[in-house]
Coordinates of C-alpha atoms in Angstrom, one line a residue:
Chain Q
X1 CA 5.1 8.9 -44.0
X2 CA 5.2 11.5 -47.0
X3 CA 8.1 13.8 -46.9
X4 CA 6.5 17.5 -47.0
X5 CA 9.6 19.2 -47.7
X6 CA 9.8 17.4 -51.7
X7 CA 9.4 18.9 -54.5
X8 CA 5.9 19.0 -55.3
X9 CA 4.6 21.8 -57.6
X10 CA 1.5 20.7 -58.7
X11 CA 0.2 19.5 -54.9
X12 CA 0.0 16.2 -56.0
X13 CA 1.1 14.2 -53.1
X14 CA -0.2 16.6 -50.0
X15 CA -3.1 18.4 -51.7
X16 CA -4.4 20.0 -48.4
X17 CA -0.7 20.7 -47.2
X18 CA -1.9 19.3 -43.6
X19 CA 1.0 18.8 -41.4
X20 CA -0.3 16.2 -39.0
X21 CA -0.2 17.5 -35.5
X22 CA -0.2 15.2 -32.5
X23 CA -1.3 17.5 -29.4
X24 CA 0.5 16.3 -26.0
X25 CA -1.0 14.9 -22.8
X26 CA 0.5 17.9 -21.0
X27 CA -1.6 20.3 -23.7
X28 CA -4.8 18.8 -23.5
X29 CA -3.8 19.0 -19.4
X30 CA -3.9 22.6 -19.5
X31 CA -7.0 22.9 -21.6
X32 CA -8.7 20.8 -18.8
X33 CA -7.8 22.9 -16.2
X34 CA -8.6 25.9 -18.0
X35 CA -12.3 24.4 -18.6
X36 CA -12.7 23.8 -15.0
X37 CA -11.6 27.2 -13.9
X38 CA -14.1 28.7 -16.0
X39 CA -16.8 26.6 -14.8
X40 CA -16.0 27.6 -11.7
X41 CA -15.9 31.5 -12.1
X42 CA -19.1 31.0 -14.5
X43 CA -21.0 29.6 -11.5
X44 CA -19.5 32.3 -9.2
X45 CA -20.4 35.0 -11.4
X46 CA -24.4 33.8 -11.4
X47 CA -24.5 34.6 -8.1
X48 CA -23.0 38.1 -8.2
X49 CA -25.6 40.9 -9.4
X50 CA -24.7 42.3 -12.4
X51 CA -27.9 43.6 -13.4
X52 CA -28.2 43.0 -17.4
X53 CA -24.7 41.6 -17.7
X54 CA -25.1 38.4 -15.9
X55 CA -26.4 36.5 -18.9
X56 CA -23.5 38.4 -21.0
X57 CA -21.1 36.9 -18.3
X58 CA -22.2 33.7 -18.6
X59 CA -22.4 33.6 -22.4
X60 CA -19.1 34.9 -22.7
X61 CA -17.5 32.4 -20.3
X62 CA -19.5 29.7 -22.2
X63 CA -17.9 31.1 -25.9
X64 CA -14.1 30.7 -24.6
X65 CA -15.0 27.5 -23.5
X66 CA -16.5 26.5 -26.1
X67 CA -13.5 28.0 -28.4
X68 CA -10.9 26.1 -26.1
X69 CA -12.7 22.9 -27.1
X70 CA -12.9 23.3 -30.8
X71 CA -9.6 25.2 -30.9
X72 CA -7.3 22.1 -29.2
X73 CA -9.6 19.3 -28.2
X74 CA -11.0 19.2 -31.3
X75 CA -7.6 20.1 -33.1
X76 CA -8.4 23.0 -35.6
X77 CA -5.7 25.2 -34.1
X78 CA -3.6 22.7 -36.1
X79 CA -5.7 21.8 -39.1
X80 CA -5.6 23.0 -42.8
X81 CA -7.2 26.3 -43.6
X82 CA -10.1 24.3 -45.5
X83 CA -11.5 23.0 -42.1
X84 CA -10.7 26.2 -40.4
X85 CA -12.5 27.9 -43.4
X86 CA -15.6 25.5 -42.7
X87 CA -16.0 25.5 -39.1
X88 CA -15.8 29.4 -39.8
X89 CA -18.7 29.2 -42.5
X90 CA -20.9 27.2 -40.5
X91 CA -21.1 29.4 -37.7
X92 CA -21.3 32.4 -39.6
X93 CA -23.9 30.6 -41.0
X94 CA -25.7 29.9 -38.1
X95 CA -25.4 33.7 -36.6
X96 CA -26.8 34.6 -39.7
X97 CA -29.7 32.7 -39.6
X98 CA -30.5 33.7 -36.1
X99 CA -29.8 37.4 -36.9
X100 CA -32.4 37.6 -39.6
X101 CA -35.4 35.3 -37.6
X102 CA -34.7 37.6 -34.9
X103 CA -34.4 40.8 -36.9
X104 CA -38.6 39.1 -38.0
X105 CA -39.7 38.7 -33.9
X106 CA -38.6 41.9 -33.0
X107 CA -40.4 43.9 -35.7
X108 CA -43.5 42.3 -36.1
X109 CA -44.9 44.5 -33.1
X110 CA -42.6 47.6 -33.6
X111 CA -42.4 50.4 -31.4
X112 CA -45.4 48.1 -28.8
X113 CA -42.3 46.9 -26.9
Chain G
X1 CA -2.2 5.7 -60.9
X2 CA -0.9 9.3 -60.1
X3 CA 1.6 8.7 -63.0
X4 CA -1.4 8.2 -65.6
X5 CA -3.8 11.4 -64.3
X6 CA -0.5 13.4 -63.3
X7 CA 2.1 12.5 -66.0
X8 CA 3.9 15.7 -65.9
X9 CA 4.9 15.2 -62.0
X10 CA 6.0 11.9 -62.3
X11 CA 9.7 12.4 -61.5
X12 CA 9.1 14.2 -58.7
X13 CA 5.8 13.2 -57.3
X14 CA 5.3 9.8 -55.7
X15 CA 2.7 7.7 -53.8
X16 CA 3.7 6.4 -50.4
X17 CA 5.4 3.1 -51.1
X18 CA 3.1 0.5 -49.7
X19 CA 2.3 -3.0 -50.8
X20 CA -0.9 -4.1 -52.6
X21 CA -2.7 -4.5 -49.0
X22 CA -5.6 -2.5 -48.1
X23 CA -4.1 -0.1 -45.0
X24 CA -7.2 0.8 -43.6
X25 CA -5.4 4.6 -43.3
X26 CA -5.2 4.8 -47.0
X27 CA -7.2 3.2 -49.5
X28 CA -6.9 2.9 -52.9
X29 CA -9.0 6.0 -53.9
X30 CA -7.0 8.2 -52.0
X31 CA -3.3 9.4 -52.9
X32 CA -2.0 9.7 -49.4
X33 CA -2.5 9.3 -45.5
X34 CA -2.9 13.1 -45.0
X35 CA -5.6 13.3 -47.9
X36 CA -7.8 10.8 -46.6
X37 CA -7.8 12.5 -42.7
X38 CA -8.4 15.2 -43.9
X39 CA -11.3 14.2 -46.2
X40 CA -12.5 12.4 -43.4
X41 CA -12.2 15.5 -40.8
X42 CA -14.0 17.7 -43.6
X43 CA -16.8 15.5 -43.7
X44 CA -17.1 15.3 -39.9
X45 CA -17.5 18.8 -39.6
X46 CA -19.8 19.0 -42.2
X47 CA -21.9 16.3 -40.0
X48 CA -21.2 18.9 -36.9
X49 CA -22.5 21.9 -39.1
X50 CA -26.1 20.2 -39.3
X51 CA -26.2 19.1 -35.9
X52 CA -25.3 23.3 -34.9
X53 CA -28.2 24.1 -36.8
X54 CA -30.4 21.6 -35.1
X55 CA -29.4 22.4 -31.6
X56 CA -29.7 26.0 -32.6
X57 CA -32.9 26.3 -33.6
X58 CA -34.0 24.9 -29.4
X59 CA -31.4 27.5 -28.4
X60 CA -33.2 30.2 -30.7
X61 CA -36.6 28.8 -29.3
X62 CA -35.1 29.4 -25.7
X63 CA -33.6 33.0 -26.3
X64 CA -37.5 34.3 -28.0
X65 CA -39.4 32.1 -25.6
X66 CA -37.5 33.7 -22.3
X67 CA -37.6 37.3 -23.8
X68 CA -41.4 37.3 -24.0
X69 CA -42.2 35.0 -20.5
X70 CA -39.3 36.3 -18.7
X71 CA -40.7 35.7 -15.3
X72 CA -41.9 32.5 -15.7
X73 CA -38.4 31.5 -17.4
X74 CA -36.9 33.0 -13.9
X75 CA -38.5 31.0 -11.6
X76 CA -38.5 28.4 -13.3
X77 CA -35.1 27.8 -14.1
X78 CA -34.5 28.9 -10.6
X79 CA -36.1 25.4 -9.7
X80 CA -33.3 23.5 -11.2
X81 CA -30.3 22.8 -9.1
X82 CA -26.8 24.7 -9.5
X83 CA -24.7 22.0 -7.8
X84 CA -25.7 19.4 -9.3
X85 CA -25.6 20.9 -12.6
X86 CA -22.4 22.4 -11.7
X87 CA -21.1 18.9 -11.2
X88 CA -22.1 17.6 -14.1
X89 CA -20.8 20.1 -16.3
X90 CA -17.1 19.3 -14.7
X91 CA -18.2 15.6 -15.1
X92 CA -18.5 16.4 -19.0
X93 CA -15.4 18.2 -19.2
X94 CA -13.6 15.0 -17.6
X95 CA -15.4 13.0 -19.8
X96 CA -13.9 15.2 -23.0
X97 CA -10.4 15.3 -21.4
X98 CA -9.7 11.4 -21.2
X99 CA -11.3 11.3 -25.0
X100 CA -8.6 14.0 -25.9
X101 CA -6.3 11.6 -24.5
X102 CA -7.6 9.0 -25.9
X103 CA -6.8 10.4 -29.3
X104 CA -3.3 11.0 -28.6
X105 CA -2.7 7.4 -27.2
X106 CA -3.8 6.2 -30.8
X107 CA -1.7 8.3 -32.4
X108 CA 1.2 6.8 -30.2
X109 CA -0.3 3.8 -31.3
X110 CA -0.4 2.7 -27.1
X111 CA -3.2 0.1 -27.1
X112 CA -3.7 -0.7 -23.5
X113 CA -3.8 3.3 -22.5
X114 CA -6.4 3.6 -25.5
X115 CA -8.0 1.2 -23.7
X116 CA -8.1 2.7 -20.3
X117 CA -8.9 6.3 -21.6
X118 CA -12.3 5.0 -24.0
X119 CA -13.4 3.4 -20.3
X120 CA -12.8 6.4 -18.2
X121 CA -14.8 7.9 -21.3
X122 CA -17.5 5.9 -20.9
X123 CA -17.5 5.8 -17.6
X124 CA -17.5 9.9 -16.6
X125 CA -20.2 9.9 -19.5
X126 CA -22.6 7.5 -17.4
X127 CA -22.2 9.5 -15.0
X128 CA -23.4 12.5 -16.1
X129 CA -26.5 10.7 -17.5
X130 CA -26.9 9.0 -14.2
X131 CA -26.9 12.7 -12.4
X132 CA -29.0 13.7 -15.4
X133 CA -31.5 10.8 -14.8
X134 CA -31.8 11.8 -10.9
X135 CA -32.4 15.7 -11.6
X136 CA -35.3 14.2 -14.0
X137 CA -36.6 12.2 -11.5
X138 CA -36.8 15.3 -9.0
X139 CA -39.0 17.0 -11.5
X140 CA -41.2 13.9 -12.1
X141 CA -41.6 13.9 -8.5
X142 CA -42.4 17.5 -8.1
X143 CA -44.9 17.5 -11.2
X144 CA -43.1 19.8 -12.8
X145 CA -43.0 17.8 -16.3
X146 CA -45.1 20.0 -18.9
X147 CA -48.8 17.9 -19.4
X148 CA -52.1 17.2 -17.8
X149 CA -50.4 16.4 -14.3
X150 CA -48.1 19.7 -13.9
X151 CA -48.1 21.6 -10.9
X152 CA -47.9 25.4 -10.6
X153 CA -48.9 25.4 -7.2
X154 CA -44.6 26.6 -6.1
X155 CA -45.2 29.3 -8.7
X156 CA -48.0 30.8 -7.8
X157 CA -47.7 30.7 -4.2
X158 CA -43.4 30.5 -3.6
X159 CA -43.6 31.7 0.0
X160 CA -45.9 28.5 1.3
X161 CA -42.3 26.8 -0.5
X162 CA -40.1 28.7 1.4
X163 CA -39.1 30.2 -1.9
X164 CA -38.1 33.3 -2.0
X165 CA -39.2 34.0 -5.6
X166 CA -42.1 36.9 -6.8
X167 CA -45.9 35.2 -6.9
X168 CA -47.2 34.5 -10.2
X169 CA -50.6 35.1 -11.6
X170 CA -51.9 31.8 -12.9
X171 CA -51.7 32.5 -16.6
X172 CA -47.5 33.8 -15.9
X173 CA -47.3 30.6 -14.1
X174 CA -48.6 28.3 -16.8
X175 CA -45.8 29.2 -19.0
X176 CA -43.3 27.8 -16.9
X177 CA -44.5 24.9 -18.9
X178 CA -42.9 26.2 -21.7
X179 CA -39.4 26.8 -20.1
X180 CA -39.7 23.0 -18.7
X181 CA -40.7 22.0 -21.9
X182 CA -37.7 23.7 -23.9
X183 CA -35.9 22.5 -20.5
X184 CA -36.6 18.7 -21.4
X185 CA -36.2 18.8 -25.5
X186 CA -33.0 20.8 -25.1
X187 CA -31.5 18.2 -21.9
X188 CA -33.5 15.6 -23.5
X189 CA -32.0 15.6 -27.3
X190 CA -28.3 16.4 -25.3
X191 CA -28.9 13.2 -23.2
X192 CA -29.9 11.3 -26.8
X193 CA -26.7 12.4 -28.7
X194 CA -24.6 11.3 -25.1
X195 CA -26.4 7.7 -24.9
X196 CA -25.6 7.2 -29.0
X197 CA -22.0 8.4 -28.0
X198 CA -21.7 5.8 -25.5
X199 CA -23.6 2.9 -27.7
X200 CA -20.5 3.7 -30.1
X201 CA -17.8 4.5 -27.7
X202 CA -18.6 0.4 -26.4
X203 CA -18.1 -0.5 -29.8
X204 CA -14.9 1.5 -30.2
X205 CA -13.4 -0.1 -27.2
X206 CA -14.2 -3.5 -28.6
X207 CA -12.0 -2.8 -31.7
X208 CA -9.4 -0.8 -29.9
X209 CA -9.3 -3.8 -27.7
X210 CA -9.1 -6.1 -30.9
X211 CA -6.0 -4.0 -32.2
X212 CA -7.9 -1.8 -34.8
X213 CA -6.3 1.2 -33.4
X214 CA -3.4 0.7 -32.8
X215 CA -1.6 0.7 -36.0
X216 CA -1.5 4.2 -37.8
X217 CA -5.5 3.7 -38.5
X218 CA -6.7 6.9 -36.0
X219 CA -9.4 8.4 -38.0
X220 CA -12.4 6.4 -36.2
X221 CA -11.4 7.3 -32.3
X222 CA -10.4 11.3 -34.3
X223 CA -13.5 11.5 -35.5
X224 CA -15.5 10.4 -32.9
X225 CA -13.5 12.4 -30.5
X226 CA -14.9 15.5 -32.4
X227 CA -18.6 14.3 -31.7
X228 CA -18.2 14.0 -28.0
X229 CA -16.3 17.1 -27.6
X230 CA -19.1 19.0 -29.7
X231 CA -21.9 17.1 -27.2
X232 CA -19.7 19.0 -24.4
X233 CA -19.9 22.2 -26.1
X234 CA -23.6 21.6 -26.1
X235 CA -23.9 21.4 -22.3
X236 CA -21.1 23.8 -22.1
X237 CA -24.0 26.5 -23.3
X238 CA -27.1 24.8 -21.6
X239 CA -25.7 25.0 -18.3
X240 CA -25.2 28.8 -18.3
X241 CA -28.5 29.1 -19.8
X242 CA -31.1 26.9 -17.8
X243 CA -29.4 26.9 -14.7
X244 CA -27.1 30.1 -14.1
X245 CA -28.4 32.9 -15.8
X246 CA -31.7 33.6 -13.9
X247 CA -30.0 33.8 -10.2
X248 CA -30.1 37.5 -9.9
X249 CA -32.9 38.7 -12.4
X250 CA -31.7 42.2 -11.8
X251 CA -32.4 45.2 -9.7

């Protein structure tokens, strides 16, 4: 194993300066229950009327979800600022993209609506 | 070799010591362990970036599509069942959890738990496809598969069903077709990327079996890790919208 706390000015041996991370059982434990629990409360929440903010609910129980996953199952709470930087890009990326092909849709017929 | 690029660090900058044997963890083009994981993450993503875009542009299709055939799109996805796809979202997240874990038992280099977690992988993972294949068969039975042969009889007349859903004209009806058909592509190309998951995960047990794993050399289970737990997230938004977000359409 390389020792990170050398001298190393010109990031020769650890160019990325990851630290490697090992998450515990009992982490990943608590992410799976958290997953679950939000499952549940999504599928409760579908069946409560919340008028326009049932599909906000359920997207917004779907985005920490999906931010639990990426954050520890799929490590990048512990990884280098280059992967957090590109995970970050893509979906900006991608919200992008769907902000300017809707930003099209809705203004092809504008003020008809 | 990092003496003759990097003379000036010499003194203070070394390589790992390791003999002249290939360590499948570090090869010879990369400097150290940490370099090549991380190279190897980086381009992982970048393979997760595309396959965002892909999937986005069916969840695009799906947000346009509902917006101008909302009421088709209600009772249509009211069709589909919340229990089961309830079940099978939990059946995912189990699925996910024992592949987290089976990450951290090669990086604690414990073969036989390794093992164990890739099968409880696979095996939560056929189940979902199995629940899948049975919620498919339902609509193959019901004609409710977009073609020739689909049926919009429950749409137009719900009562006769014991539905309690609003009657649709036949035209409104017809485009229920289109949610099943974004219903089907979307599930469909999910169910694809699970059933290449599992094709590798059997290979991955094979050579965590062999030892392969087991030995500082992660990367392959870590990086395949971050494939199925991106397939989750995947599901983790289809459920909410084919299934859930239709049950109260609103005052």
């Amino acid at each position: 194993m390389t020792d990170h706390h050398h001298h190393d000015p010109s990031n020769i041996t650890n160019p990325e300066h990851a630290e490697h991370h090992v998450v515990t059982p009992f982490t990943y434990g608590i992410v799976f229950g958290t997953l679950l629990i939000f499952t549940g409360l999504t599928v409760v929440a579908a069946y409560i009327d919340l008028g326009i903010f049932n599909p906000v609910v359920a997207l917004a129980i779907a985005t920490i979800k999906a931010v639990i996953v990426i954050l520890f199952f799929m490590h990048i709470k512990y990884q280098s600022k280059l992967i957090k930087m590109t995970v970050g890009a893509g979906f900006f990326t991608f919200f992008g993209l769907v902000a300017m092909t809707l930003s099209d849709y809705i203004t092809r017929a504008w003020g008809l609506w | 070799m990092i003496a003759a690029t990097h003379a000036h660090t010499h003194e203070t900058a070394q390589p790992v010591e390791h003999e002249h044997v290939a360590l499948p963890q570090l090869r010879h083009h990369f400097e150290t362990e940490e370099q090549q994981r991380e190279a190897a993450t980086f381009g992982m993503w970048l393979f997760l970036l595309t396959e965002i875009m892909f999937f986005g542009g069916l969840f695009f299709s799906y947000l346009l599509y509902r917006n101008w055939y909302y009421d088709a799109f209600v009772v249509a996805s009211n069709q589909l069942s919340v229990p089961l796809g309830g079940i099978n979202t939990a059946v995912l997240i189990t699925s996910g959890f024992f592949m987290a874990l089976g990450v951290w038992a090669a990086e604690v280099k414990k073969k036989g738990l390794l093992v164990l977690f890739l099968i409880l992988t696979i095996l939560f993972g056929c189940v979902f496809i199995g629940i899948k294949a049975d919620e498919y068969h339902e609509k193959w039975e019901k004609h409710h598969i977009p073609g020739d042969h689909f049926d919009v009889a429950e749409f137009v007349n719900p009562h006769a069903y014991g539905l309690n859903e609003k009657p649709l004209p036949p035209d409104a009806a017809n485009r229920t077709q289109i949610f099943f058909s974004l219903y089907f592509l979307m599930t469909g190309l999910h169910a694809l990327h699970m059933l290449i998951g599992l094709g590798i995960l059997f290979w991955l047990l094979w050579r965590a079996h062999r030892g392969d794993f087991s030995a500082g050399y992660v990367a392959p289970i870590e990086n395949f890790a971050l494939y199925w737990h991106f397939v989750d997230i995947v599901w983790l938004f289809l459920f909410p919208l084919l299934y859930l977000i239709n049950r109260h359409p609103g005052a």
